[in-house]
CSV table of C-alpha atoms in Angstrom, one decimal:
chain,number,residue,atom,x,y,z
U,11,UNK,CA,139.6,69.4,105.2
U,12,UNK,CA,139.7,72.8,106.6
U,13,UNK,CA,137.5,75.5,105.1
U,14,UNK,CA,139.3,78.7,104.2
U,15,UNK,CA,137.5,81.8,105.6
U,16,UNK,CA,137.0,83.9,102.6
U,17,UNK,CA,133.8,86.0,102.4
U,18,UNK,CA,131.5,85.1,99.6
U,19,UNK,CA,129.8,87.6,97.5
U,20,UNK,CA,126.6,87.1,99.4
U,21,UNK,CA,128.2,87.8,102.8
U,22,UNK,CA,129.7,91.1,101.3
U,23,UNK,CA,126.2,92.2,100.1
U,24,UNK,CA,124.5,91.3,103.2
U,25,UNK,CA,127.0,93.2,105.3
U,26,UNK,CA,126.8,96.2,103.1
U,27,UNK,CA,122.9,96.2,103.3
U,28,UNK,CA,123.1,95.8,107.0
U,29,UNK,CA,125.4,98.7,107.4
U,30,UNK,CA,123.6,100.9,105.0
U,31,UNK,CA,120.1,100.2,106.4
U,32,UNK,CA,120.3,102.8,109.2
U,33,UNK,CA,121.3,105.4,106.7
U,34,UNK,CA,118.1,104.8,104.5
U,35,UNK,CA,116.1,105.5,107.7
U,36,UNK,CA,117.9,108.8,108.5
U,37,UNK,CA,117.2,109.8,104.9
U,38,UNK,CA,113.6,110.7,105.5
U,39,UNK,CA,113.4,114.5,106.3
U,40,UNK,CA,111.3,117.4,105.8
U,41,UNK,CA,112.9,120.3,104.0
U,42,UNK,CA,111.3,123.8,104.4
U,43,UNK,CA,110.0,125.6,101.5
U,44,UNK,CA,112.6,127.9,99.7
U,45,UNK,CA,110.0,129.2,97.0
U,46,UNK,CA,111.4,126.7,94.5
U,47,UNK,CA,109.5,123.7,95.4
U,48,UNK,CA,107.6,121.5,92.9
U,49,UNK,CA,104.0,122.4,92.3
U,50,UNK,CA,101.3,119.8,91.7
U,51,UNK,CA,98.2,121.2,89.8
U,52,UNK,CA,99.4,124.7,90.2
U,53,UNK,CA,99.7,124.4,94.2
U,54,UNK,CA,102.6,124.1,96.5
U,55,UNK,CA,102.9,120.6,97.7
U,56,UNK,CA,104.8,121.4,101.0
U,57,UNK,CA,102.3,124.3,101.9
U,58,UNK,CA,99.8,121.5,102.4
U,59,UNK,CA,101.9,119.7,105.2
U,60,UNK,CA,101.0,120.7,108.6
U,61,UNK,CA,102.0,119.6,112.1
U,62,UNK,CA,99.5,117.5,113.9
U,63,UNK,CA,98.3,118.7,117.3
U,64,UNK,CA,99.8,116.7,120.2
U,65,UNK,CA,97.6,114.0,121.4
U,66,UNK,CA,97.5,113.5,125.2
U,67,UNK,CA,95.8,111.0,127.4
U,68,UNK,CA,92.3,111.7,128.6
U,69,UNK,CA,91.6,112.1,132.2
U,70,UNK,CA,90.2,108.7,132.9
U,71,UNK,CA,93.3,106.8,131.4
U,72,UNK,CA,95.2,104.1,133.3
U,73,UNK,CA,98.8,103.4,133.0
U,74,UNK,CA,98.2,100.1,131.1
U,75,UNK,CA,99.8,99.8,127.9
U,76,UNK,CA,98.0,98.4,124.8
U,77,UNK,CA,100.3,96.6,122.3
U,78,UNK,CA,99.4,96.4,118.7
U,79,UNK,CA,101.4,94.3,116.3
U,80,UNK,CA,101.5,94.9,112.6
U,81,UNK,CA,103.3,93.1,109.8
U,82,UNK,CA,104.9,95.6,107.5
U,83,UNK,CA,104.7,94.6,103.7
U,84,UNK,CA,105.8,97.2,101.1
U,85,UNK,CA,102.7,96.4,99.3
U,86,UNK,CA,100.5,97.6,102.2
U,87,UNK,CA,102.7,100.3,103.6
U,88,UNK,CA,100.0,103.0,102.7
U,89,UNK,CA,97.3,101.0,104.4
U,90,UNK,CA,99.5,100.5,107.6
U,91,UNK,CA,100.2,104.2,107.8
U,92,UNK,CA,96.6,104.9,107.6
U,93,UNK,CA,95.7,102.3,110.3
U,94,UNK,CA,98.2,103.7,112.6
U,95,UNK,CA,97.0,107.2,111.9
U,96,UNK,CA,93.4,106.2,112.5
U,97,UNK,CA,94.3,104.3,115.8
U,98,UNK,CA,96.2,107.3,117.2
U,99,UNK,CA,93.7,109.8,116.1
U,100,UNK,CA,90.7,108.1,117.5
U,101,UNK,CA,92.0,106.8,120.8
U,102,UNK,CA,91.2,108.2,124.0
U,103,UNK,CA,94.5,107.2,125.5
U,104,UNK,CA,97.1,107.5,122.5
U,105,UNK,CA,100.1,107.7,124.9
U,106,UNK,CA,99.4,104.2,126.2
U,107,UNK,CA,99.4,102.7,122.6
U,108,UNK,CA,102.6,100.8,121.7
U,109,UNK,CA,103.1,99.7,118.0
U,110,UNK,CA,105.2,96.5,117.2
U,111,UNK,CA,106.2,96.4,113.4
U,112,UNK,CA,107.1,93.1,112.2
U,113,UNK,CA,109.1,93.0,108.7
U,114,UNK,CA,107.5,90.5,106.5
């Protein structure tokens, strides 16, 4: 018996998810304050956001790359973000660190 090639509902949903995935990544954006921003306990939320200073390699850094692999899980996303921030902040050669994120 020959199988007729009709897309199933699962195939269509998967295709739509794959097509829309990059759009969700591009949706994260910082909007500058217009004076009408939300307030939290009487203070402006966006005024607390500052740009981090550029982290550069120290004088004695080699060209070797350090690879760090982390499994991303939605339940531990805050901890993963904190771990990446901690590693980059305290590394003497932050430009040599390469993170690999594995979706779990």
